Structure formats: C-alpha cells, structure tokens
Short mmCIF file of N, CA and C in Angstrom, two decimals:
data_model
loop_
_atom_site.label_atom_id
_atom_site.label_comp_id
_atom_site.label_asym_id
_atom_site.label_seq_id
_atom_site.Cartn_x
_atom_site.Cartn_y
_atom_site.Cartn_z
N MET O 1 0.47 -1.22 0.02
CA MET O 1 0.14 -0.53 0.52
C MET O 1 0.52 1.13 -0.23
N ASP O 2 0.18 2.15 -1.13
CA ASP O 2 1.40 3.66 -0.88
C ASP O 2 0.69 4.45 0.02
N ARG O 3 -0.95 4.67 -0.49
CA ARG O 3 -1.09 6.11 0.34
C ARG O 3 -2.26 5.40 1.20
N THR O 4 -2.94 6.70 2.11
CA THR O 4 -4.20 6.12 2.73
C THR O 4 -5.18 6.09 1.88
N LEU O 5 -6.15 5.85 1.81
CA LEU O 5 -7.18 5.94 1.39
C LEU O 5 -8.39 7.25 1.51
N ASP O 6 -8.78 7.82 -0.02
CA ASP O 6 -8.70 9.01 -0.19
C ASP O 6 -10.42 8.82 -0.91
N ARG O 7 -11.23 8.45 0.71
CA ARG O 7 -13.01 8.64 0.69
C ARG O 7 -13.48 9.71 -0.06
N SER O 8 -13.52 10.95 -0.21
CA SER O 8 -14.34 11.76 -0.54
C SER O 8 -14.04 11.72 -2.32
N ASP O 9 -12.68 11.40 -2.82
CA ASP O 9 -12.72 11.39 -4.43
C ASP O 9 -12.17 10.13 -4.80
N LEU O 10 -12.78 8.98 -3.66
CA LEU O 10 -13.06 7.66 -4.60
C LEU O 10 -14.61 7.61 -4.83
N GLY O 11 -15.18 8.50 -3.48
CA GLY O 11 -16.51 8.58 -3.74
C GLY O 11 -17.11 9.29 -4.67
N ALA O 12 -16.86 10.16 -5.15
CA ALA O 12 -17.32 10.64 -6.59
C ALA O 12 -16.40 10.09 -7.97
N LEU O 13 -16.09 8.84 -7.55
CA LEU O 13 -16.06 8.65 -9.14
C LEU O 13 -17.07 8.00 -10.04
N PRO O 14 -18.06 6.96 -9.27
CA PRO O 14 -19.23 6.66 -10.03
C PRO O 14 -19.79 7.64 -10.40
N ARG O 15 -19.97 9.03 -9.39
CA ARG O 15 -20.46 10.09 -9.53
C ARG O 15 -20.19 10.66 -11.09
N ALA O 16 -19.42 11.15 -11.36
CA ALA O 16 -18.11 11.96 -12.15
C ALA O 16 -17.82 11.20 -13.37
N GLY O 17 -17.37 9.72 -12.98
CA GLY O 17 -15.94 8.65 -13.85
C GLY O 17 -16.37 9.19 -14.98
N CYS O 18 -17.75 8.62 -15.78
CA CYS O 18 -18.20 8.91 -17.58
C CYS O 18 -19.21 9.83 -17.79
N ALA O 19 -19.10 9.49 -18.57
CA ALA O 19 -20.21 10.26 -19.63
C ALA O 19 -21.13 9.06 -19.95
N PRO O 20 -23.01 9.59 -19.62
CA PRO O 20 -23.69 8.00 -19.34
C PRO O 20 -23.71 7.69 -20.72
N PRO O 21 -23.66 6.73 -20.34
CA PRO O 21 -23.52 5.22 -21.56
C PRO O 21 -25.37 5.87 -22.60
N ARG O 22 -25.24 4.91 -23.83
CA ARG O 22 -26.60 5.25 -24.43
C ARG O 22 -27.21 4.09 -24.87
N PRO O 23 -28.20 3.74 -24.63
CA PRO O 23 -29.26 2.70 -24.86
C PRO O 23 -28.28 1.86 -25.99
N GLU O 24 -28.12 2.26 -27.09
CA GLU O 24 -27.90 1.74 -28.32
C GLU O 24 -25.97 1.27 -28.29
N ASP O 25 -25.41 1.93 -26.94
CA ASP O 25 -23.58 1.37 -26.44
C ASP O 25 -24.00 -0.16 -26.02
N GLY O 26 -25.18 -0.35 -25.54
CA GLY O 26 -25.41 -2.13 -24.55
C GLY O 26 -25.91 -1.09 -23.24
N GLY O 27 -25.62 -0.14 -22.96
CA GLY O 27 -25.86 0.49 -21.55
C GLY O 27 -27.16 -0.14 -20.59
N PRO O 28 -27.34 0.51 -19.74
CA PRO O 28 -28.90 0.13 -19.17
C PRO O 28 -29.83 1.29 -19.72
N CYS O 29 -30.85 0.13 -19.83
CA CYS O 29 -32.08 1.09 -20.51
C CYS O 29 -32.57 2.40 -19.89
N ARG O 30 -32.53 3.72 -20.08
CA ARG O 30 -32.79 5.00 -19.60
C ARG O 30 -33.94 5.25 -20.29
N ALA O 31 -35.27 5.61 -19.23
CA ALA O 31 -35.77 6.42 -19.58
C ALA O 31 -35.56 7.80 -20.05
N ARG O 32 -36.88 7.82 -20.90
CA ARG O 32 -36.32 9.14 -21.61
C ARG O 32 -36.82 10.48 -20.89
N TRP O 33 -37.74 10.69 -19.45
CA TRP O 33 -37.46 12.26 -18.64
C TRP O 33 -36.80 11.55 -17.14
N ARG O 34 -35.86 12.47 -16.85
CA ARG O 34 -35.67 12.04 -15.29
C ARG O 34 -35.38 13.32 -15.32
N ARG O 35 -35.72 13.25 -13.69
CA ARG O 35 -35.59 14.56 -12.66
C ARG O 35 -33.94 15.10 -12.62
N ALA O 36 -32.97 14.09 -12.31
CA ALA O 36 -31.62 14.14 -11.82
C ALA O 36 -30.93 13.50 -13.34
N GLN O 37 -30.02 13.86 -13.63
CA GLN O 37 -29.24 13.92 -15.29
C GLN O 37 -28.22 12.79 -14.85
N GLY O 38 -28.30 11.46 -15.75
CA GLY O 38 -26.40 10.59 -15.50
C GLY O 38 -27.46 9.10 -15.20
N LEU O 39 -26.61 8.49 -14.46
CA LEU O 39 -26.83 6.84 -14.05
C LEU O 39 -27.52 7.02 -13.08
N ARG O 40 -28.41 6.12 -12.71
CA ARG O 40 -29.04 5.72 -10.74
C ARG O 40 -27.84 4.63 -10.84
N ARG O 41 -27.89 4.48 -9.13
CA ARG O 41 -27.16 3.74 -8.59
C ARG O 41 -27.13 1.99 -9.11
N GLU O 42 -28.41 1.96 -9.23
CA GLU O 42 -28.89 0.58 -10.08
C GLU O 42 -27.56 -0.15 -11.20
N GLU O 43 -27.96 1.00 -12.18
CA GLU O 43 -27.15 1.28 -13.47
C GLU O 43 -25.90 1.00 -13.27
N VAL O 44 -25.23 2.10 -12.98
CA VAL O 44 -23.93 2.23 -12.33
C VAL O 44 -23.40 0.21 -11.89
N ALA O 45 -24.00 0.14 -10.83
CA ALA O 45 -24.06 -0.98 -10.39
C ALA O 45 -24.01 -2.44 -11.25
N GLU O 46 -24.75 -2.28 -12.44
CA GLU O 46 -25.20 -2.89 -13.61
C GLU O 46 -23.60 -3.50 -14.44
N LEU O 47 -23.74 -1.58 -14.61
CA LEU O 47 -22.31 -1.39 -15.38
C LEU O 47 -21.22 -2.34 -15.01
N CYS O 48 -20.89 -2.38 -13.98
CA CYS O 48 -20.32 -2.49 -12.96
C CYS O 48 -19.91 -4.24 -12.45
N THR O 49 -20.75 -5.03 -12.41
CA THR O 49 -21.23 -6.06 -11.83
C THR O 49 -20.83 -6.17 -10.41
N THR O 50 -21.24 -5.40 -10.18
CA THR O 50 -21.31 -5.36 -8.38
C THR O 50 -22.57 -4.85 -8.36
N SER O 51 -22.65 -4.45 -6.89
CA SER O 51 -24.30 -4.11 -5.73
C SER O 51 -24.58 -3.00 -5.79
N ALA O 52 -25.54 -2.98 -5.91
CA ALA O 52 -25.80 -1.08 -5.43
C ALA O 52 -25.51 -0.95 -4.19
N ASP O 53 -25.63 -1.82 -3.35
CA ASP O 53 -25.21 -1.13 -2.27
C ASP O 53 -24.19 -1.24 -1.54
N CYS O 54 -22.66 -1.54 -2.74
CA CYS O 54 -21.45 -1.83 -2.71
C CYS O 54 -20.85 -0.16 -3.50
N ILE O 55 -21.62 0.11 -4.46
CA ILE O 55 -21.70 1.48 -5.47
C ILE O 55 -22.04 2.86 -4.30
N ALA O 56 -23.22 2.84 -3.17
CA ALA O 56 -23.40 3.22 -2.35
C ALA O 56 -22.37 3.71 -1.27
N ARG O 57 -22.16 2.24 -0.34
CA ARG O 57 -21.00 2.64 0.13
C ARG O 57 -19.78 3.42 0.07
N LEU O 58 -19.95 2.81 -1.34
CA LEU O 58 -17.89 3.53 -2.14
C LEU O 58 -18.47 5.24 -1.90
N GLU O 59 -19.32 5.68 -2.47
CA GLU O 59 -20.20 6.60 -2.45
C GLU O 59 -20.35 7.97 -1.36
N LEU O 60 -21.17 6.64 -0.44
CA LEU O 60 -21.13 7.78 0.84
C LEU O 60 -20.01 7.25 1.81
N GLY O 61 -18.54 6.51 1.33
CA GLY O 61 -16.93 6.72 2.02
C GLY O 61 -17.97 5.66 3.82
N ASP O 62 -18.07 5.26 2.95
CA ASP O 62 -18.66 4.00 4.43
C ASP O 62 -17.70 2.81 4.36
N GLY O 63 -17.77 1.78 4.98
CA GLY O 63 -17.78 0.97 4.59
C GLY O 63 -16.02 0.20 4.51
N PRO O 64 -15.90 -0.52 4.32
CA PRO O 64 -13.55 -0.93 3.45
C PRO O 64 -13.33 -0.36 2.66
N ARG O 65 -12.05 -0.89 2.50
CA ARG O 65 -10.98 -0.12 1.50
C ARG O 65 -11.43 -1.24 0.67
N PRO O 66 -11.97 -0.58 -0.90
CA PRO O 66 -12.23 -1.29 -1.47
C PRO O 66 -11.13 -2.24 -2.09
N LEU O 67 -11.96 -4.08 -2.33
CA LEU O 67 -10.81 -4.72 -3.24
C LEU O 67 -9.98 -4.09 -4.69
N GLU O 68 -9.25 -4.36 -5.34
CA GLU O 68 -8.79 -4.06 -6.23
C GLU O 68 -9.76 -4.30 -7.55
N ARG O 69 -10.00 -5.61 -7.34
CA ARG O 69 -11.16 -6.55 -8.41
C ARG O 69 -11.84 -5.47 -8.68
N MET O 70 -12.67 -5.00 -7.06
CA MET O 70 -13.77 -4.05 -7.77
C MET O 70 -13.39 -2.71 -8.50
N LEU O 71 -12.27 -2.36 -8.00
CA LEU O 71 -12.27 -0.99 -8.67
C LEU O 71 -11.32 -1.24 -9.72
N ALA O 72 -11.36 -2.72 -10.35
CA ALA O 72 -11.02 -2.64 -12.11
C ALA O 72 -12.49 -2.90 -12.64
N ALA O 73 -12.99 -3.56 -12.19
CA ALA O 73 -14.75 -3.61 -12.45
C ALA O 73 -15.27 -2.06 -12.23
N ILE O 74 -15.52 -1.67 -11.45
CA ILE O 74 -15.71 -0.36 -11.98
C ILE O 74 -15.33 0.75 -12.78
N ALA O 75 -13.94 0.70 -13.06
CA ALA O 75 -13.04 0.96 -13.88
C ALA O 75 -13.76 0.68 -15.44
N ARG O 76 -13.69 -0.34 -15.59
CA ARG O 76 -14.68 -0.81 -16.68
C ARG O 76 -15.79 -0.82 -17.05
N GLY O 77 -16.58 -0.55 -15.89
CA GLY O 77 -18.46 -0.37 -16.06
C GLY O 77 -18.10 0.66 -16.13
N LEU O 78 -17.23 1.90 -15.46
CA LEU O 78 -17.43 3.53 -16.12
C LEU O 78 -17.18 3.40 -17.50
N GLY O 79 -16.09 2.89 -18.12
CA GLY O 79 -15.69 3.03 -18.94
C GLY O 79 -14.48 3.86 -19.34
N LEU O 80 -13.96 4.06 -17.97
CA LEU O 80 -12.55 4.80 -17.72
C LEU O 80 -11.31 4.44 -19.23
N PRO O 81 -11.56 5.51 -19.76
CA PRO O 81 -10.24 5.03 -21.32
C PRO O 81 -8.62 4.51 -20.12
N PRO O 82 -8.28 3.25 -20.69
CA PRO O 82 -6.47 2.91 -20.77
C PRO O 82 -5.30 3.70 -21.04
N PRO O 83 -4.53 3.69 -21.01
CA PRO O 83 -4.30 3.44 -19.09
C PRO O 83 -4.24 4.21 -17.99
N ASP O 84 -4.49 5.64 -18.35
CA ASP O 84 -4.02 6.87 -17.31
C ASP O 84 -5.30 7.14 -16.79
N GLU O 85 -7.03 7.10 -17.03
CA GLU O 85 -7.83 7.05 -16.03
C GLU O 85 -7.98 5.84 -15.68
N ARG O 86 -8.20 4.51 -16.59
CA ARG O 86 -8.39 3.01 -15.67
C ARG O 86 -7.47 2.72 -14.26
N ASP O 87 -6.04 3.90 -14.26
CA ASP O 87 -5.14 3.86 -13.39
C ASP O 87 -5.62 4.53 -11.92
N HIS O 88 -6.49 5.75 -12.70
CA HIS O 88 -6.70 6.13 -11.17
C HIS O 88 -7.35 5.96 -9.97
N PRO O 89 -8.58 5.47 -10.20
CA PRO O 89 -9.25 4.85 -8.94
C PRO O 89 -8.51 4.03 -7.62
N PHE O 90 -7.28 3.87 -8.43
CA PHE O 90 -5.91 2.95 -7.36
C PHE O 90 -5.58 3.16 -6.53
N PRO O 91 -4.95 4.72 -6.81
CA PRO O 91 -4.20 5.28 -5.67
C PRO O 91 -5.40 6.01 -4.49
N LEU O 92 -6.08 6.56 -5.66
CA LEU O 92 -7.47 6.70 -3.88
C LEU O 92 -7.95 5.73 -2.65
N ALA O 93 -7.79 4.93 -3.77
CA ALA O 93 -7.91 3.63 -2.61
C ALA O 93 -7.17 3.35 -2.08
N GLY O 94 -5.51 4.17 -2.42
CA GLY O 94 -4.16 2.95 -0.89
C GLY O 94 -3.69 1.87 -1.43
N TYR O 95 -3.29 1.92 -3.16
CA TYR O 95 -2.80 0.89 -3.96
C TYR O 95 -1.96 1.51 -4.71
N ARG O 96 -0.62 0.83 -4.66
CA ARG O 96 0.17 1.47 -5.61
C ARG O 96 0.27 2.15 -7.69
N THR O 97 -0.39 1.11 -8.39
CA THR O 97 -1.01 1.09 -9.27
C THR O 97 -1.53 -0.39 -9.60
N ALA O 98 -2.35 -0.47 -10.29
CA ALA O 98 -3.44 -1.43 -10.74
C ALA O 98 -2.55 -3.12 -11.06
N ARG O 99 -2.94 -4.06 -10.33
CA ARG O 99 -2.03 -5.05 -11.00
C ARG O 99 -2.35 -6.22 -11.13
N LEU O 100 -4.00 -6.21 -11.44
CA LEU O 100 -4.76 -7.02 -12.05
C LEU O 100 -5.22 -6.40 -13.16
N GLY O 101 -5.59 -7.34 -14.54
CA GLY O 101 -5.54 -7.11 -15.37
C GLY O 101 -6.86 -6.52 -15.86
N LEU O 102 -6.50 -5.51 -16.69
CA LEU O 102 -7.90 -4.52 -16.78
C LEU O 102 -8.42 -5.07 -18.34
#
C-alpha cells in the first residue's frame, strides 16, 4: 500500500467518472425523462458488475477499503480509457497501481 484511503475522491468516482452510456451502446435502458441527469446507482452497479449497495457505500465513504478487483470492475464499467484513467481509482484507494489485468 502506498497511500491512505481518499474516501471523498473515491466516492465521487461513480458520480463523475464517465459520460452516461447510451442504450444503443449496450448500456442499461434509460427512461426518456428524469429529474436528475446521469445514471442511477443501480445502473452504475449493473455496468460495474457489483451491487448497488457497494456503489452506495463507495459514494458515501462508508465501509472497508475496496478490493483491487472491485476497482478494476468499476473502471471497466465506467468506461475509463486505459491506461491513465483506468489506473486513477487505485491510488485513491491506497494501492500503488493496478496489478490486475484490466
């Protein structure tokens, strides 16, 4: 481990980490009208192959430090372009770099 856990920046990642996918890109179905822009937690969780509860805990800065596998799934799910952006969540969680294949 290189740094301490940066909960505020790590929690902002699911909210600001990507442009919302379009349904034609294979993303989750979206309603035509919404009060708030962007994806719902459940939709982000579906893209990242994790639970909405995990995404909520990450956003709220609650719970234990996320595993590297979870960070890799979030980076893939949010469509962060490799390698610089995909490596961004790892230092925020206190890891040096991504050691898993993304």
